[in-house]
Amino acid sequence: MESVSFPPLSRVAVSGGTHGNEMTGVYMVRHLQKEKIDKIGSVSVSTVLSNPRAVEICRRYVETDLNRCFTEALLNSPVTDSSPYELRRAQELNAQIGPKGSKEAVDLLIDIHNTTSNMGLCLILYSIDWLTLHILKYLQSKMASVEVRAIQLDIPIAEAYSLESVGKHGFAIEAGPQPNGVVRADIHNLVKEAVDHIFSWLQEFNSGSTFEGGEVEAYTLVKSIDYPRNPVTGEITAAVHSQLQDNDFKLLQRGNPIFMSFSGETVKYDGEDLYPFFVNECAYYEKKIAFHLARKIKLTLPPIKVTD
Amino acid sequence: MESVSFPPLSRVAVSGGTHGNEMTGVYMVRHLQKEKIDKIGSVSVSTVLSNPRAVEICRRYVETDLNRCFTEALLNSPVTDSSPYELRRAQELNAQIGPKGSKEAVDLLIDIHNTTSNMGLCLILYSIDWLTLHILKYLQSKMASVEVRAIQLDIPIAEAYSLESVGKHGFAIEAGPQPNGVVRADIHNLVKEAVDHIFSWLQEFNSGSTFEGGEVEAYTLVKSIDYPRNPVTGEITAAVHSQLQDNDFKLLQRGNPIFMSFSGETVKYDGEDLYPFFVNECAYYEKKIAFHLARKIKLTLPPIKVTD
């Protein structure tokens, strides 16, 4: 396979607090800012606390989910004093580290998130980007103690709604399980190790190393399943079953229990074999998602190197 | 040891949602209400969703922590429209299932809570009450799969600030780990099993069984330890160390790591041997508590039975 080349990645943004109660990114960004880290080797680093007002009150957002505000339509919509805070903040961030889709945008944007689901360490990627997939492959080779997974969302970049879509390249790091509002040392260490490896990769890449091609696996979203709910009040009437809870990325097969109602009945899965993820994520109760289901795909990567 | 007798326990209240984002009690109470459960054997049951406004917005409280409002001083303080919602609600609850300290108060109050700490199933008890300690002993004998622990707070009943102090007898059930805003089936099942056993005990007690005396262990609070903080901003500068995280009730000894700073340094424990609990509880960041430390005590119970 012929190798593909990309310009050097000299400007990188690391962001946290896009959701104000996901604490790993909040503390990591605060620490980088306190230490005044603005350059690592050949790479200039911008550190961004994305939603400071939500961080202040330790909630996911103030008025609307910031991480749904980065579509081209929303970034270019007129804002007034009555626009939601997060829409105004999204446009500020786009001016600061974008604009999305322009040559001024940062070369790579790493946005740090947490989940209450037992997802370990995942990268969430838009469409197919050889460069970010090579970073995934590198992390998989370097982090032996943990399985680094990728969730690949098939959304055109203009419609991509999350912060990382503002960079020329970008991904979210999703790490869990961690309750909202809590920082766990194990999760912090996992994300810190990943970020350190990413900066090592960037040094190697910028200095001219060729990264060999190969295969990587990724999970693509097929559909989402809601909790059983009271049709009148909308209240949930069942919990995720203990046999599904904490079993993100374990194959779900027809007949496996997925819910246990509060009166004790088991609800079984009745569909094709798929991989659950974001199982019982706190923030998805309001989005009417008990878990997502994914198919596993294989991607064959070309070798890559920096443009001569 | 001579046996001690108590009047029958004919009126019991089961409450949840005293903290609006601790979901086990919320769903358990809603389910009992939907099923219109108001009597179990010889016992009349009141089900109480303690802080409905906080439940509605899925936060611990709206204006102030409801579970600190049940001292005699606060319950008897004048309220106006500008009093915090929770103070007004505490007085409503006191009128409904109390008044605290009166003969009209429910005989037993069971208040269901969750923690993000790995505390399993605990009863939190005020002072020494042979009756609730007998319920503890019964749960320990019936629930073989889990260690049921007791935390005994040495606070005179007039100054006791939490809801369960409104009943003639009462305790909080504390169950975790469970993130705020999330319901986990395993934790739900654990609490449901405990509540079912408590009602079996109540039937046996009311029908005249004598419960043999014996020894039980309990943990009594010695002191609380805060996170290391930036002296200027008050922001925490370290996470609970991975070797302490999830190790509630495992003896902490001098030299054991307790914190890991975000720059990577370990902080070690420098005090007498004690038992940590509420380790890295979400709601205690604002109360400046990283964990509590307890001493283990042994209590010798007399036999008890219902008054002839």
CSV table of N, CA and C in Angstrom, one decimal, chain A residues 18-147:
chain,number,residue,atom,x,y,z
A,18,THR,N,-15.3,20.1,28.7
A,18,THR,CA,-16.3,20.3,27.7
A,18,THR,C,-17.7,19.9,28.3
A,19,HIS,N,-17.6,18.9,29.1
A,19,HIS,CA,-18.7,18.6,30.0
A,19,HIS,C,-18.2,18.9,31.4
A,20,GLY,N,-18.8,19.8,32.1
A,20,GLY,CA,-18.3,20.4,33.3
A,20,GLY,C,-18.2,19.5,34.5
A,21,ASN,N,-18.7,18.3,34.5
A,21,ASN,CA,-18.6,17.4,35.6
A,21,ASN,C,-17.8,16.1,35.3
A,22,GLU,N,-17.1,16.2,34.2
A,22,GLU,CA,-16.2,15.1,33.8
A,22,GLU,C,-14.8,15.5,34.2
A,23,MET,N,-14.3,15.0,35.3
A,23,MET,CA,-13.2,15.7,36.0
A,23,MET,C,-11.8,15.4,35.5
A,24,THR,N,-11.6,14.3,34.8
A,24,THR,CA,-10.2,14.0,34.4
A,24,THR,C,-9.6,15.2,33.5
A,25,GLY,N,-10.4,15.6,32.5
A,25,GLY,CA,-9.9,16.7,31.7
A,25,GLY,C,-9.8,18.0,32.4
A,26,VAL,N,-10.7,18.2,33.3
A,26,VAL,CA,-10.7,19.5,34.1
A,26,VAL,C,-9.4,19.6,34.8
A,27,TYR,N,-9.0,18.5,35.6
A,27,TYR,CA,-7.8,18.6,36.4
A,27,TYR,C,-6.6,18.5,35.5
A,28,MET,N,-6.6,17.8,34.4
A,28,MET,CA,-5.5,17.7,33.6
A,28,MET,C,-5.2,19.0,32.9
A,29,VAL,N,-6.2,19.7,32.4
A,29,VAL,CA,-6.0,21.0,31.8
A,29,VAL,C,-5.5,22.1,32.8
A,30,ARG,N,-6.2,22.0,34.0
A,30,ARG,CA,-5.8,23.0,35.0
A,30,ARG,C,-4.3,22.8,35.4
A,31,HIS,N,-3.9,21.5,35.5
A,31,HIS,CA,-2.5,21.3,35.9
A,31,HIS,C,-1.6,21.8,34.8
A,32,LEU,N,-1.9,21.5,33.5
A,32,LEU,CA,-1.0,22.0,32.4
A,32,LEU,C,-0.9,23.5,32.4
A,33,GLN,N,-2.1,24.2,32.7
A,33,GLN,CA,-2.1,25.6,32.8
A,33,GLN,C,-1.3,26.2,33.9
A,34,LYS,N,-1.4,25.5,35.1
A,34,LYS,CA,-0.6,25.9,36.3
A,34,LYS,C,0.9,25.8,36.0
A,35,GLU,N,1.2,24.7,35.3
A,35,GLU,CA,2.7,24.5,35.0
A,35,GLU,C,3.1,25.3,33.8
A,36,LYS,N,2.2,26.1,33.2
A,36,LYS,CA,2.4,26.9,32.0
A,36,LYS,C,3.1,26.1,30.9
A,37,ILE,N,2.5,24.9,30.6
A,37,ILE,CA,3.0,24.1,29.5
A,37,ILE,C,2.4,24.7,28.2
A,38,ASP,N,3.3,25.2,27.3
A,38,ASP,CA,2.7,25.7,26.0
A,38,ASP,C,3.5,25.1,24.9
A,39,LYS,N,4.5,24.3,25.2
A,39,LYS,CA,5.3,23.6,24.1
A,39,LYS,C,5.8,22.3,24.6
A,40,ILE,N,5.6,21.3,23.8
A,40,ILE,CA,6.2,19.9,24.1
A,40,ILE,C,7.0,19.5,22.9
A,41,GLY,N,8.3,19.5,23.0
A,41,GLY,CA,9.2,19.3,21.9
A,41,GLY,C,8.9,20.2,20.7
A,42,SER,N,8.6,19.7,19.5
A,42,SER,CA,8.4,20.5,18.3
A,42,SER,C,6.9,21.0,18.3
A,43,VAL,N,6.1,20.7,19.3
A,43,VAL,CA,4.7,21.0,19.1
A,43,VAL,C,4.3,22.1,20.1
A,44,SER,N,3.5,23.1,19.6
A,44,SER,CA,3.0,24.1,20.5
A,44,SER,C,1.6,23.6,21.0
A,45,VAL,N,1.4,23.8,22.3
A,45,VAL,CA,0.2,23.3,22.9
A,45,VAL,C,-0.7,24.4,23.4
A,46,SER,N,-2.0,24.4,23.0
A,46,SER,CA,-3.0,25.2,23.6
A,46,SER,C,-3.8,24.4,24.6
A,47,THR,N,-4.0,24.8,25.8
A,47,THR,CA,-4.8,24.1,26.8
A,47,THR,C,-6.1,24.9,27.0
A,48,VAL,N,-7.2,24.2,26.9
A,48,VAL,CA,-8.5,24.8,26.9
A,48,VAL,C,-9.4,24.2,27.9
A,49,LEU,N,-9.9,25.0,28.8
A,49,LEU,CA,-11.0,24.6,29.7
A,49,LEU,C,-12.3,25.0,29.0
A,50,SER,N,-13.0,24.0,28.4
A,50,SER,CA,-14.0,24.4,27.3
A,50,SER,C,-15.2,25.1,27.9
A,51,ASN,N,-15.8,24.6,29.0
A,51,ASN,CA,-17.0,25.2,29.5
A,51,ASN,C,-16.8,25.6,31.0
A,52,PRO,N,-16.1,26.7,31.2
A,52,PRO,CA,-15.7,27.1,32.6
A,52,PRO,C,-16.9,27.3,33.5
A,53,ARG,N,-18.1,27.8,32.9
A,53,ARG,CA,-19.2,28.0,33.8
A,53,ARG,C,-19.8,26.7,34.3
A,54,ALA,N,-19.8,25.7,33.4
A,54,ALA,CA,-20.3,24.4,33.8
A,54,ALA,C,-19.4,23.7,34.8
A,55,VAL,N,-18.1,24.0,34.6
A,55,VAL,CA,-17.1,23.4,35.5
A,55,VAL,C,-17.3,24.1,36.9
A,56,GLU,N,-17.5,25.3,36.9
A,56,GLU,CA,-17.8,26.1,38.2
A,56,GLU,C,-18.9,25.5,39.0
A,57,ILE,N,-20.0,25.1,38.4
A,57,ILE,CA,-21.1,24.5,39.1
A,57,ILE,C,-21.1,23.0,39.0
A,58,CYS,N,-20.1,22.4,38.4
A,58,CYS,CA,-19.9,20.9,38.4
A,58,CYS,C,-21.1,20.3,37.8
A,59,ARG,N,-21.6,20.8,36.6
A,59,ARG,CA,-22.6,20.1,35.9
A,59,ARG,C,-22.2,19.9,34.4
A,60,ARG,N,-22.9,19.0,33.7
A,60,ARG,CA,-22.5,18.8,32.4
A,60,ARG,C,-22.5,20.0,31.5
A,61,TYR,N,-23.6,20.9,31.7
A,61,TYR,CA,-23.7,22.1,30.9
A,61,TYR,C,-24.6,23.1,31.7
A,62,VAL,N,-24.6,24.3,31.3
A,62,VAL,CA,-25.4,25.3,31.9
A,62,VAL,C,-26.8,25.4,31.3
A,63,GLU,N,-26.8,25.6,29.9
A,63,GLU,CA,-28.1,25.7,29.2
A,63,GLU,C,-28.3,24.7,28.2
A,64,THR,N,-27.3,24.3,27.5
A,64,THR,CA,-27.4,23.2,26.5
A,64,THR,C,-26.1,22.5,26.4
A,65,ASP,N,-26.1,21.3,25.8
A,65,ASP,CA,-24.9,20.5,25.8
A,65,ASP,C,-23.8,21.1,24.8
A,66,LEU,N,-22.8,21.7,25.3
A,66,LEU,CA,-21.7,22.3,24.5
A,66,LEU,C,-21.3,21.4,23.4
A,67,ASN,N,-21.1,20.1,23.7
A,67,ASN,CA,-20.5,19.2,22.8
A,67,ASN,C,-21.5,18.8,21.7
A,68,ARG,N,-22.6,19.5,21.5
A,68,ARG,CA,-23.5,19.3,20.4
A,68,ARG,C,-23.6,20.6,19.6
A,69,CYS,N,-22.7,21.6,19.8
A,69,CYS,CA,-22.8,23.0,19.3
A,69,CYS,C,-21.8,23.3,18.2
A,70,PHE,N,-21.1,22.2,17.7
A,70,PHE,CA,-20.0,22.5,16.8
A,70,PHE,C,-20.3,22.2,15.3
A,71,THR,N,-21.5,22.0,15.0
A,71,THR,CA,-21.9,21.9,13.5
A,71,THR,C,-21.6,23.2,12.8
A,72,GLU,N,-21.3,23.1,11.5
A,72,GLU,CA,-21.1,24.4,10.8
A,72,GLU,C,-22.3,25.3,10.9
A,73,ALA,N,-23.5,24.7,10.9
A,73,ALA,CA,-24.7,25.6,10.9
A,73,ALA,C,-24.7,26.3,12.3
A,74,LEU,N,-24.5,25.7,13.4
A,74,LEU,CA,-24.5,26.4,14.7
A,74,LEU,C,-23.4,27.4,14.8
A,75,LEU,N,-22.2,27.0,14.3
A,75,LEU,CA,-21.0,27.9,14.5
A,75,LEU,C,-21.2,29.1,13.7
A,76,ASN,N,-22.0,29.1,12.6
A,76,ASN,CA,-22.2,30.2,11.8
A,76,ASN,C,-23.6,30.9,12.0
A,77,SER,N,-24.3,30.5,13.0
A,77,SER,CA,-25.6,31.1,13.3
A,77,SER,C,-25.4,32.4,14.1
A,78,PRO,N,-26.3,33.4,13.9
A,78,PRO,CA,-26.1,34.6,14.6
A,78,PRO,C,-26.4,34.4,16.1
A,79,VAL,N,-25.6,35.0,17.0
A,79,VAL,CA,-25.9,34.9,18.4
A,79,VAL,C,-26.3,36.3,19.0
A,80,THR,N,-27.2,36.2,20.0
A,80,THR,CA,-27.6,37.4,20.7
A,80,THR,C,-27.4,37.1,22.2
A,81,ASP,N,-27.6,38.1,23.0
A,81,ASP,CA,-27.5,37.9,24.4
A,81,ASP,C,-28.4,36.8,25.0
A,82,SER,N,-29.5,36.5,24.2
A,82,SER,CA,-30.4,35.5,24.7
A,82,SER,C,-30.1,34.1,24.1
A,83,SER,N,-29.0,34.0,23.3
A,83,SER,CA,-28.6,32.7,22.8
A,83,SER,C,-28.1,31.9,24.1
A,84,PRO,N,-28.2,30.6,24.0
A,84,PRO,CA,-27.7,29.8,25.1
A,84,PRO,C,-26.2,30.1,25.3
A,85,TYR,N,-25.8,30.1,26.6
A,85,TYR,CA,-24.3,30.3,26.9
A,85,TYR,C,-23.4,29.4,26.1
A,86,GLU,N,-23.8,28.1,26.0
A,86,GLU,CA,-22.9,27.2,25.3
A,86,GLU,C,-22.8,27.5,23.8
A,87,LEU,N,-23.8,28.1,23.2
A,87,LEU,CA,-23.7,28.4,21.7
A,87,LEU,C,-22.7,29.5,21.6
A,88,ARG,N,-22.8,30.5,22.5
A,88,ARG,CA,-21.8,31.6,22.4
A,88,ARG,C,-20.4,31.1,22.7
A,89,ARG,N,-20.3,30.2,23.7
A,89,ARG,CA,-18.9,29.7,24.0
A,89,ARG,C,-18.4,28.9,22.9
A,90,ALA,N,-19.2,28.1,22.2
A,90,ALA,CA,-18.8,27.3,21.0
A,90,ALA,C,-18.2,28.2,20.0
A,91,GLN,N,-18.8,29.4,19.7
A,91,GLN,CA,-18.3,30.3,18.7
A,91,GLN,C,-17.0,30.9,19.2
A,92,GLU,N,-16.9,31.2,20.5
A,92,GLU,CA,-15.6,31.7,21.0
A,92,GLU,C,-14.5,30.7,20.8
A,93,LEU,N,-14.8,29.4,21.2
A,93,LEU,CA,-13.8,28.4,21.0
A,93,LEU,C,-13.4,28.2,19.6
A,94,ASN,N,-14.4,28.3,18.7
A,94,ASN,CA,-14.1,28.2,17.2
A,94,ASN,C,-13.2,29.3,16.8
A,95,ALA,N,-13.4,30.5,17.3
A,95,ALA,CA,-12.5,31.6,16.9
A,95,ALA,C,-11.1,31.4,17.5
A,96,GLN,N,-11.0,30.8,18.7
A,96,GLN,CA,-9.7,30.6,19.4
A,96,GLN,C,-8.9,29.5,18.8
A,97,ILE,N,-9.5,28.3,18.5
A,97,ILE,CA,-8.7,27.2,18.1
A,97,ILE,C,-9.1,26.7,16.7
A,98,GLY,N,-10.1,27.3,16.1
A,98,GLY,CA,-10.5,27.0,14.7
A,98,GLY,C,-10.0,28.1,13.8
A,99,PRO,N,-10.8,28.6,12.9
A,99,PRO,CA,-12.2,28.2,12.7
A,99,PRO,C,-12.2,26.8,12.0
A,100,LYS,N,-13.2,26.1,12.4
A,100,LYS,CA,-13.4,24.7,11.8
A,100,LYS,C,-13.4,24.8,10.3
A,101,GLY,N,-12.6,23.8,9.7
A,101,GLY,CA,-12.5,23.7,8.3
A,101,GLY,C,-11.5,24.7,7.6
A,102,SER,N,-10.9,25.6,8.4
A,102,SER,CA,-10.0,26.6,7.9
A,102,SER,C,-8.5,26.1,8.0
A,103,LYS,N,-7.6,26.8,7.3
A,103,LYS,CA,-6.2,26.5,7.5
A,103,LYS,C,-5.6,27.1,8.8
A,104,GLU,N,-6.4,27.9,9.5
A,104,GLU,CA,-6.0,28.5,10.8
A,104,GLU,C,-6.3,27.5,11.9
A,105,ALA,N,-7.1,26.5,11.7
A,105,ALA,CA,-7.5,25.6,12.8
A,105,ALA,C,-6.3,24.9,13.3
A,106,VAL,N,-6.3,24.5,14.6
A,106,VAL,CA,-5.2,23.7,15.2
A,106,VAL,C,-5.1,22.4,14.4
A,107,ASP,N,-3.9,21.9,14.3
A,107,ASP,CA,-3.6,20.7,13.5
A,107,ASP,C,-4.3,19.4,14.2
A,108,LEU,N,-4.3,19.4,15.5
A,108,LEU,CA,-4.9,18.2,16.2
A,108,LEU,C,-5.6,18.8,17.4
A,109,LEU,N,-6.8,18.3,17.7
A,109,LEU,CA,-7.5,18.6,18.9
A,109,LEU,C,-7.9,17.4,19.7
A,110,ILE,N,-7.4,17.3,20.9
A,110,ILE,CA,-7.7,16.2,21.8
A,110,ILE,C,-8.6,16.7,22.9
A,111,ASP,N,-9.8,16.1,22.9
A,111,ASP,CA,-10.8,16.6,23.9
A,111,ASP,C,-11.1,15.4,24.9
A,112,ILE,N,-10.9,15.7,26.2
A,112,ILE,CA,-10.9,14.6,27.2
A,112,ILE,C,-12.2,14.5,27.9
A,113,HIS,N,-12.8,13.4,27.9
A,113,HIS,CA,-14.1,13.1,28.5
A,113,HIS,C,-14.1,11.9,29.4
A,114,ASN,N,-15.1,11.8,30.3
A,114,ASN,CA,-15.3,10.7,31.1
A,114,ASN,C,-16.7,10.1,30.9
A,115,THR,N,-16.9,8.9,31.3
A,115,THR,CA,-18.2,8.2,31.2
A,115,THR,C,-18.3,7.4,32.5
A,116,THR,N,-19.6,7.2,32.9
A,116,THR,CA,-19.9,6.3,34.0
A,116,THR,C,-19.9,4.9,33.6
A,117,SER,N,-19.8,4.7,32.3
A,117,SER,CA,-19.8,3.3,31.7
A,117,SER,C,-18.4,2.7,31.8
A,118,ASN,N,-18.4,1.4,31.8
A,118,ASN,CA,-17.1,0.7,32.0
A,118,ASN,C,-16.4,0.5,30.6
A,119,MET,N,-16.0,1.7,30.0
A,119,MET,CA,-15.5,1.7,28.6
A,119,MET,C,-14.0,1.7,28.6
A,120,GLY,N,-13.3,1.7,29.7
A,120,GLY,CA,-11.9,1.8,29.7
A,120,GLY,C,-11.4,3.0,28.9
A,121,LEU,N,-10.5,2.9,28.0
A,121,LEU,CA,-10.0,4.0,27.2
A,121,LEU,C,-10.4,3.9,25.8
A,122,CYS,N,-11.1,4.8,25.3
A,122,CYS,CA,-11.6,4.8,23.9
A,122,CYS,C,-11.2,6.1,23.2
A,123,LEU,N,-11.0,6.0,21.9
A,123,LEU,CA,-10.9,7.3,21.1
A,123,LEU,C,-12.2,7.3,20.3
A,124,ILE,N,-12.8,8.5,20.2
A,124,ILE,CA,-14.0,8.6,19.4
A,124,ILE,C,-13.6,9.5,18.2
A,125,LEU,N,-13.8,8.9,17.0
A,125,LEU,CA,-13.3,9.5,15.8
A,125,LEU,C,-14.4,9.7,14.8
A,126,TYR,N,-14.3,10.8,14.0
A,126,TYR,CA,-15.3,11.0,12.9
A,126,TYR,C,-14.7,10.4,11.6
A,127,SER,N,-15.6,9.9,10.8
A,127,SER,CA,-15.2,9.4,9.5
A,127,SER,C,-13.9,8.6,9.5
A,128,ILE,N,-13.2,8.5,8.4
A,128,ILE,CA,-12.0,7.8,8.3
A,128,ILE,C,-10.8,8.8,8.2
A,129,ASP,N,-10.0,8.8,9.1
A,129,ASP,CA,-8.8,9.7,9.1
A,129,ASP,C,-7.6,8.9,9.4
A,130,TRP,N,-6.8,8.6,8.4
A,130,TRP,CA,-5.6,7.7,8.5
A,130,TRP,C,-4.7,8.2,9.7
A,131,LEU,N,-4.6,9.5,9.8
A,131,LEU,CA,-3.7,10.1,10.8
A,131,LEU,C,-4.2,9.7,12.3
A,132,THR,N,-5.4,9.9,12.6
A,132,THR,CA,-5.9,9.6,13.9
A,132,THR,C,-5.9,8.1,14.1
A,133,LEU,N,-6.2,7.4,13.1
A,133,LEU,CA,-6.2,5.9,13.2
A,133,LEU,C,-4.8,5.4,13.5
A,134,HIS,N,-3.8,6.1,12.9
A,134,HIS,CA,-2.4,5.7,13.2
A,134,HIS,C,-2.0,6.0,14.7
A,135,ILE,N,-2.6,7.1,15.2
A,135,ILE,CA,-2.4,7.4,16.7
A,135,ILE,C,-3.0,6.3,17.5
A,136,LEU,N,-4.2,5.9,17.1
A,136,LEU,CA,-4.9,4.7,17.8
A,136,LEU,C,-4.0,3.5,17.8
A,137,LYS,N,-3.5,3.1,16.6
A,137,LYS,CA,-2.6,2.0,16.5
A,137,LYS,C,-1.4,2.1,17.4
A,138,TYR,N,-0.8,3.3,17.4
A,138,TYR,CA,0.4,3.5,18.3
A,138,TYR,C,0.0,3.3,19.7
A,139,LEU,N,-1.1,3.9,20.2
A,139,LEU,CA,-1.5,3.7,21.6
A,139,LEU,C,-1.7,2.2,21.9
A,140,GLN,N,-2.3,1.5,21.0
A,140,GLN,CA,-2.6,0.1,21.2
A,140,GLN,C,-1.3,-0.7,21.4
A,141,SER,N,-0.2,-0.3,20.6
A,141,SER,CA,1.0,-1.0,20.8
A,141,SER,C,1.8,-0.6,22.0
A,142,LYS,N,1.6,0.7,22.5
A,142,LYS,CA,2.3,1.2,23.7
A,142,LYS,C,1.7,0.9,25.0
A,143,MET,N,0.3,0.8,25.0
A,143,MET,CA,-0.4,0.6,26.3
A,143,MET,C,-0.8,-0.8,26.5
A,144,ALA,N,0.1,-1.6,27.0
A,144,ALA,CA,-0.1,-3.0,27.1
A,144,ALA,C,-1.2,-3.4,28.2
A,145,SER,N,-1.3,-2.6,29.2
A,145,SER,CA,-2.1,-2.9,30.3
A,145,SER,C,-3.6,-2.7,30.1
A,146,VAL,N,-4.0,-2.1,28.9
A,146,VAL,CA,-5.4,-1.7,28.7
A,146,VAL,C,-5.6,-1.9,27.2
A,147,GLU,N,-6.9,-2.3,26.9
A,147,GLU,CA,-7.3,-2.4,25.5
A,147,GLU,C,-7.8,-1.0,25.0
